[in-house]
């Protein structure tokens, strides 16, 4: 009979973090060496020990040793965090691992791209959800309520003490940056290649599989080939940092973020052999091909 499988390097690294004292050491080091700037400094053994509040030096040294090399580096008498150590502290401070706040729906001063009604925004289960109270929305899944227009993962820290209008602005600004990177072919999270899928000409719903929960025809899938992050978004707003879309949006004073997404999603969409065709309210036509190259036709 085989014995238990050997612990992976990942499991060993996580096991090092399984200690309140070690997490407190990382925090103490972070506060003394990193905040507020990105360049790491060093701090002394006594300053960390005092911050963590452990009198027993043997016990404190044991925990500091466990962190050393992977998360903490020693330089002479001083200590600093590795980038890995800083990443752990930052991840904890987003609240993503442990917190689950809720923000109740609130009507805000932005409009539904389908029917023009004012939208409402709420936060639950780690998502900022923008929803129309008057129409069926663009997302069809039991996870989100009827009327959902966009649902974006966002860390709990982003809603803690921040009003929901600001959250709404920021989350769409943030994803603008994510979509732009992915539309240029790389994943901003892991740095690997991104694969673009336009829905097929016929029967767009259900093809490809990742679009099965959306009811809007003007969406594409951007999927990372390594970490699996995938985003469903509009190809014109995802390429709003280059022409012809940059020129079009700037010309008409449509701001980056929700406004550009909602504007592009309000346009008529059709399909041709060479790609998706959008027609704007002022009769400009944009064609998007499989490479997300956009051509202005009129
Ligand atoms: Zn609506
Ligand atoms: Zn990735």
Tab-separated table of C-alpha atoms and ligand atoms in Angstrom:
chain	number	residue	atom	x	y	z
A	1	UNK	CA	0.000	0.000	0.000
A	2	UNK	CA	1.210	3.466	-0.849
A	3	UNK	CA	1.918	5.821	2.013
A	4	UNK	CA	0.493	9.340	2.167
A	5	UNK	CA	1.552	11.441	-0.808
A	6	UNK	CA	4.599	13.646	-0.258
A	7	UNK	CA	3.650	17.214	0.623
A	8	UNK	CA	3.962	19.552	-2.302
A	9	UNK	CA	6.095	22.651	-2.029
A	10	UNK	CA	2.900	24.731	-2.063
A	11	UNK	CA	1.481	22.785	0.891
A	12	UNK	CA	4.718	23.242	2.827
A	13	UNK	CA	4.733	26.982	2.165
A	14	UNK	CA	1.112	27.304	3.290
A	15	UNK	CA	1.863	25.262	6.409
A	16	UNK	CA	4.482	27.825	7.407
A	17	UNK	CA	1.688	30.422	7.505
A	18	UNK	CA	-0.443	28.325	9.855
A	19	UNK	CA	0.460	30.369	12.948
A	20	UNK	CA	-0.883	33.595	14.458
A	21	UNK	CA	2.582	34.545	15.633
A	22	UNK	CA	4.117	34.127	12.177
A	23	UNK	CA	1.330	36.168	10.574
A	24	UNK	CA	1.917	38.850	13.212
A	25	UNK	CA	5.657	38.834	12.417
A	26	UNK	CA	4.914	39.354	8.703
A	27	UNK	CA	2.555	42.223	9.550
A	28	UNK	CA	5.056	43.847	11.893
A	29	UNK	CA	7.791	43.603	9.283
A	30	UNK	CA	5.500	44.974	6.614
A	31	UNK	CA	4.475	48.000	8.663
A	32	UNK	CA	8.099	48.763	9.495
A	33	UNK	CA	9.631	48.230	6.071
A	34	UNK	CA	7.069	48.759	3.317
A	35	UNK	CA	4.186	51.075	4.095
A	36	UNK	CA	3.672	53.565	2.578
A	37	UNK	CA	6.099	53.132	-0.324
A	38	UNK	CA	6.812	50.179	-2.590
A	39	UNK	CA	10.534	49.989	-1.767
A	40	UNK	CA	11.350	47.712	1.042
A	41	UNK	CA	13.555	48.763	3.933
A	42	UNK	CA	14.934	46.786	6.843
A	43	UNK	CA	14.124	46.646	10.531
A	44	UNK	CA	15.731	45.261	13.634
A	45	UNK	CA	15.057	42.015	15.481
A	46	UNK	CA	14.060	43.889	18.645
A	47	UNK	CA	11.566	46.089	16.811
A	48	UNK	CA	9.748	43.072	15.347
A	49	UNK	CA	9.790	41.214	18.634
A	50	UNK	CA	8.431	44.195	20.518
A	51	UNK	CA	5.648	44.678	17.954
A	52	UNK	CA	4.615	41.027	18.134
A	53	UNK	CA	4.814	41.069	21.951
A	54	UNK	CA	6.531	37.740	22.627
A	55	UNK	CA	8.736	37.740	25.744
A	56	UNK	CA	10.064	34.218	25.312
A	57	UNK	CA	13.010	34.664	22.912
A	58	UNK	CA	13.283	30.929	22.161
A	59	UNK	CA	9.651	30.813	21.099
A	60	UNK	CA	9.934	33.997	19.047
A	61	UNK	CA	13.140	32.796	17.329
A	62	UNK	CA	11.513	29.507	16.414
A	63	UNK	CA	8.713	31.288	14.542
A	64	UNK	CA	11.016	33.826	12.902
A	65	UNK	CA	13.244	30.956	11.713
A	66	UNK	CA	10.283	29.164	10.167
A	67	UNK	CA	9.602	32.252	8.021
A	68	UNK	CA	13.206	32.866	7.079
A	69	UNK	CA	14.241	32.454	3.444
A	70	UNK	CA	10.729	31.996	2.035
A	71	UNK	CA	9.091	35.098	3.506
A	72	UNK	CA	11.766	36.894	5.507
A	73	UNK	CA	15.431	37.550	4.732
A	74	UNK	CA	18.102	38.395	7.250
A	75	UNK	CA	20.779	40.987	6.409
A	76	UNK	CA	23.370	41.104	9.150
A	77	UNK	CA	21.321	42.106	12.204
A	78	UNK	CA	18.354	43.395	10.208
A	79	UNK	CA	15.324	41.762	8.620
A	80	UNK	CA	13.211	42.436	5.582
A	81	UNK	CA	10.358	40.744	3.733
A	82	UNK	CA	10.742	38.912	0.463
A	83	UNK	CA	8.318	39.910	-2.308
A	84	UNK	CA	6.483	36.669	-1.486
A	85	UNK	CA	6.125	37.845	2.130
A	86	UNK	CA	4.785	41.214	1.011
A	87	UNK	CA	2.307	39.507	-1.311
A	88	UNK	CA	0.910	37.458	1.600
A	89	UNK	CA	0.368	40.561	3.737
A	90	UNK	CA	-1.279	42.448	0.872
A	91	UNK	CA	-3.583	39.496	0.109
A	92	UNK	CA	-4.657	39.313	3.762
A	93	UNK	CA	-5.344	43.057	3.803
A	94	UNK	CA	-7.758	42.801	0.872
A	95	UNK	CA	-9.976	40.636	3.097
A	96	UNK	CA	-10.422	38.179	0.217
A	97	UNK	CA	-9.462	35.174	2.330
A	98	UNK	CA	-11.727	35.740	5.314
A	99	UNK	CA	-14.245	38.552	5.016
A	100	UNK	CA	-17.715	38.527	3.482
A	101	UNK	CA	-19.294	41.974	3.780
A	102	UNK	CA	-22.656	42.889	2.208
A	103	UNK	CA	-23.773	46.229	0.866
A	104	UNK	CA	-27.507	46.577	0.216
A	105	UNK	CA	-28.760	47.628	-3.255
A	106	UNK	CA	-28.741	51.360	-3.907
A	107	UNK	CA	-30.043	53.233	-6.954
A	108	UNK	CA	-27.305	55.359	-8.511
A	109	UNK	CA	-27.125	57.974	-11.207
A	110	UNK	CA	-26.133	55.670	-14.114
A	111	UNK	CA	-28.385	54.058	-16.685
A	112	UNK	CA	-29.144	50.550	-17.897
A	113	UNK	CA	-27.643	49.993	-21.368
A	114	UNK	CA	-30.704	47.986	-22.385
A	115	UNK	CA	-33.677	50.084	-21.262
A	116	UNK	CA	-32.303	53.357	-19.897
A	117	UNK	CA	-33.626	52.897	-16.337
A	118	UNK	CA	-31.411	53.987	-13.460
A	119	UNK	CA	-29.398	51.019	-12.194
A	120	UNK	CA	-28.869	49.765	-8.660
A	121	UNK	CA	-25.607	48.463	-7.242
A	122	UNK	CA	-24.918	46.042	-4.407
A	123	UNK	CA	-22.066	43.923	-3.029
A	124	UNK	CA	-22.410	40.280	-2.013
A	125	UNK	CA	-20.323	37.106	-2.123
A	126	UNK	CA	-17.278	39.031	-3.284
A	127	UNK	CA	-19.007	40.587	-6.315
A	128	UNK	CA	-20.021	44.137	-7.165
A	129	UNK	CA	-23.307	43.622	-9.001
A	130	UNK	CA	-24.922	46.274	-11.202
A	131	UNK	CA	-28.548	45.518	-11.854
A	132	UNK	CA	-31.515	47.014	-13.683
A	133	UNK	CA	-34.766	46.960	-11.668
A	134	UNK	CA	-36.897	47.249	-14.838
A	135	UNK	CA	-35.628	44.729	-17.401
A	136	UNK	CA	-34.215	41.221	-17.588
A	137	UNK	CA	-30.567	42.375	-17.806
A	138	UNK	CA	-27.775	40.535	-19.631
A	139	UNK	CA	-26.861	37.718	-17.252
A	140	UNK	CA	-28.954	34.583	-16.928
A	141	UNK	CA	-27.813	32.452	-14.001
A	142	UNK	CA	-29.263	31.571	-10.623
A	143	UNK	CA	-26.146	33.035	-8.966
A	144	UNK	CA	-27.238	36.616	-9.723
A	145	UNK	CA	-30.737	38.144	-9.630
A	146	UNK	CA	-32.792	38.884	-12.721
A	147	UNK	CA	-31.791	42.208	-14.231
A	148	UNK	CA	-28.051	41.775	-13.635
A	149	UNK	CA	-26.016	43.883	-16.088
A	150	UNK	CA	-22.527	43.315	-14.731
A	151	UNK	CA	-21.065	41.222	-11.900
A	152	UNK	CA	-17.407	41.767	-11.088
A	153	UNK	CA	-15.283	40.123	-8.375
A	154	UNK	CA	-13.854	42.756	-6.033
A	155	UNK	CA	-12.043	42.482	-2.696
A	156	UNK	CA	-13.901	43.205	0.562
A	157	UNK	CA	-11.353	45.965	1.322
A	158	UNK	CA	-12.734	47.829	-1.712
A	159	UNK	CA	-16.160	48.295	-0.094
A	160	UNK	CA	-15.042	48.782	3.499
A	161	UNK	CA	-15.865	52.392	4.418
A	162	UNK	CA	-16.297	53.380	0.749
A	163	UNK	CA	-19.672	54.528	-0.561
A	164	UNK	CA	-21.251	52.310	-3.196
A	165	UNK	CA	-21.242	54.989	-5.945
A	166	UNK	CA	-17.475	55.211	-5.598
A	167	UNK	CA	-17.213	51.411	-5.532
A	168	UNK	CA	-19.231	51.280	-8.771
A	169	UNK	CA	-16.893	53.807	-10.447
A	170	UNK	CA	-13.747	52.092	-9.227
A	171	UNK	CA	-14.704	48.536	-10.048
A	172	UNK	CA	-15.435	49.444	-13.656
A	173	UNK	CA	-12.214	51.457	-13.913
A	174	UNK	CA	-10.292	48.517	-12.516
A	175	UNK	CA	-11.771	46.055	-14.987
A	176	UNK	CA	-11.144	48.460	-17.843
A	177	UNK	CA	-7.439	47.960	-17.112
A	178	UNK	CA	-7.874	44.179	-16.874
A	179	UNK	CA	-9.788	44.018	-20.179
A	180	UNK	CA	-7.308	46.268	-21.981
A	181	UNK	CA	-4.408	44.005	-20.977
A	182	UNK	CA	-6.297	40.859	-21.919
A	183	UNK	CA	-7.392	42.391	-25.226
A	184	UNK	CA	-3.692	43.014	-25.917
A	185	UNK	CA	-3.035	39.323	-25.397
A	186	UNK	CA	-1.795	38.844	-21.847
A	187	UNK	CA	-3.208	38.093	-18.418
A	188	UNK	CA	-2.550	40.905	-15.912
A	189	UNK	CA	-2.746	38.418	-13.030
A	190	UNK	CA	-0.222	35.775	-14.104
A	191	UNK	CA	1.443	37.178	-17.224
A	192	UNK	CA	0.550	34.335	-19.590
A	193	UNK	CA	-1.174	34.431	-22.981
A	194	UNK	CA	-4.852	35.179	-23.409
A	195	UNK	CA	-7.107	33.453	-25.887
A	196	UNK	CA	-9.949	35.437	-27.465
A	197	UNK	CA	-13.221	33.810	-28.489
A	198	UNK	CA	-15.882	35.595	-30.487
A	199	UNK	CA	-19.293	33.989	-30.404
A	200	UNK	CA	-20.085	32.010	-33.550
A	201	UNK	CA	-22.220	33.400	-36.295
A	202	UNK	CA	-25.236	31.266	-35.565
A	203	UNK	CA	-26.736	30.439	-32.222
A	204	UNK	CA	-24.503	32.710	-30.215
A	205	UNK	CA	-26.099	31.633	-26.992
A	206	UNK	CA	-24.401	28.511	-25.720
A	207	UNK	CA	-21.408	29.023	-28.063
A	208	UNK	CA	-18.848	29.082	-26.704
A	209	UNK	CA	-19.665	27.531	-23.376
A	210	UNK	CA	-18.432	30.526	-21.402
A	211	UNK	CA	-21.137	32.690	-22.963
A	212	UNK	CA	-23.976	30.417	-21.922
A	213	UNK	CA	-24.958	32.663	-19.026
A	214	UNK	CA	-25.118	35.906	-20.983
A	215	UNK	CA	-28.012	37.060	-23.117
A	216	UNK	CA	-26.305	39.995	-24.824
A	217	UNK	CA	-24.884	39.370	-28.319
A	218	UNK	CA	-22.156	42.003	-28.137
A	219	UNK	CA	-19.787	40.110	-25.835
A	220	UNK	CA	-16.565	38.138	-26.263
A	221	UNK	CA	-14.591	35.827	-23.961
A	222	UNK	CA	-11.018	36.624	-22.929
A	223	UNK	CA	-9.449	33.565	-21.274
A	224	UNK	CA	-5.990	33.097	-19.755
A	225	UNK	CA	-4.297	29.895	-20.925
A	226	UNK	CA	-2.413	29.474	-17.631
A	227	UNK	CA	-4.339	30.626	-14.533
A	228	UNK	CA	-7.763	30.227	-16.118
A	229	UNK	CA	-8.958	33.757	-15.404
A	230	UNK	CA	-11.651	34.447	-17.974
A	231	UNK	CA	-13.670	37.586	-18.562
A	232	UNK	CA	-16.732	38.196	-20.650
A	233	UNK	CA	-16.803	41.732	-21.970
A	234	UNK	CA	-17.565	43.986	-24.879
A	235	UNK	CA	-14.707	44.091	-27.430
A	236	UNK	CA	-15.095	47.793	-28.241
A	237	UNK	CA	-14.801	48.978	-24.645
A	238	UNK	CA	-11.909	46.519	-24.087
A	239	UNK	CA	-9.993	48.212	-26.921
A	240	UNK	CA	-10.868	51.761	-25.875
A	241	UNK	CA	-7.203	52.662	-25.371
A	242	UNK	CA	-6.402	52.479	-29.085
A	243	UNK	CA	-7.935	53.778	-32.262
A	244	UNK	CA	-10.494	53.752	-33.672
A	245	UNK	CA	-12.285	53.397	-30.297
A	246	UNK	CA	-10.064	55.822	-28.331
A	247	UNK	CA	-10.717	58.505	-30.896
A	248	UNK	CA	-14.458	57.803	-30.998
A	249	UNK	CA	-14.952	57.846	-27.216
A	250	UNK	CA	-12.761	60.899	-26.600
A	251	UNK	CA	-14.481	62.769	-29.397
A	252	UNK	CA	-17.867	62.218	-27.771
A	253	UNK	CA	-16.635	62.687	-24.189
A	254	UNK	CA	-17.551	59.145	-23.106
A	255	UNK	CA	-15.482	58.428	-19.984
A	256	UNK	CA	-13.487	55.223	-19.365
A	257	UNK	CA	-15.202	52.701	-17.096
A	258	UNK	CA	-18.929	51.996	-16.938
A	259	UNK	CA	-19.836	54.754	-19.437
A	260	UNK	CA	-17.781	53.238	-22.254
A	261	UNK	CA	-18.942	49.704	-21.487
A	262	UNK	CA	-22.599	50.720	-21.281
A	263	UNK	CA	-22.375	52.897	-24.396
A	264	UNK	CA	-20.884	50.084	-26.507
A	265	UNK	CA	-23.395	47.573	-25.140
A	266	UNK	CA	-26.280	49.849	-26.085
A	267	UNK	CA	-25.383	49.638	-29.801
A	268	UNK	CA	-26.935	47.259	-32.310
A	269	UNK	CA	-24.808	44.205	-32.950
A	270	UNK	CA	-24.738	41.829	-35.881
A	271	UNK	CA	-22.415	39.150	-37.183
A	272	UNK	CA	-20.658	38.745	-40.471
A	273	UNK	CA	-18.141	36.193	-41.734
A	274	UNK	CA	-15.325	38.611	-40.854
A	275	UNK	CA	-16.469	39.349	-37.316
A	276	UNK	CA	-18.908	41.222	-35.111
A	277	UNK	CA	-20.430	44.428	-36.398
A	278	UNK	CA	-21.593	47.231	-34.113
A	279	UNK	CA	-23.598	50.198	-35.286
A	280	UNK	CA	-23.595	53.265	-33.060
A	281	UNK	CA	-26.481	55.637	-32.438
A	282	UNK	CA	-24.818	58.156	-34.766
A	283	UNK	CA	-24.539	55.569	-37.570
A	284	UNK	CA	-20.850	54.719	-37.278
A	285	UNK	CA	-20.023	51.051	-37.945
A	286	UNK	CA	-17.229	49.148	-36.179
A	287	UNK	CA	-16.160	45.621	-37.171
A	288	UNK	CA	-14.268	43.435	-34.690
A	289	UNK	CA	-12.313	40.411	-35.942
A	290	UNK	CA	-10.992	37.297	-34.141
A	291	UNK	CA	-7.788	39.153	-33.181
A	292	UNK	CA	-9.840	41.993	-31.641
A	293	UNK	CA	-8.679	44.331	-34.379
A	294	UNK	CA	-11.353	46.973	-34.832
A	295	UNK	CA	-12.069	48.663	-38.158
A	296	UNK	CA	-14.235	51.737	-38.560
A	297	UNK	CA	-16.369	51.472	-41.675
A	298	UNK	CA	-18.297	54.706	-41.743
B	1	LIG	ZN1	-32.858	47.735	-18.033
B	2	LIG	ZN1	-3.542	34.211	-15.993
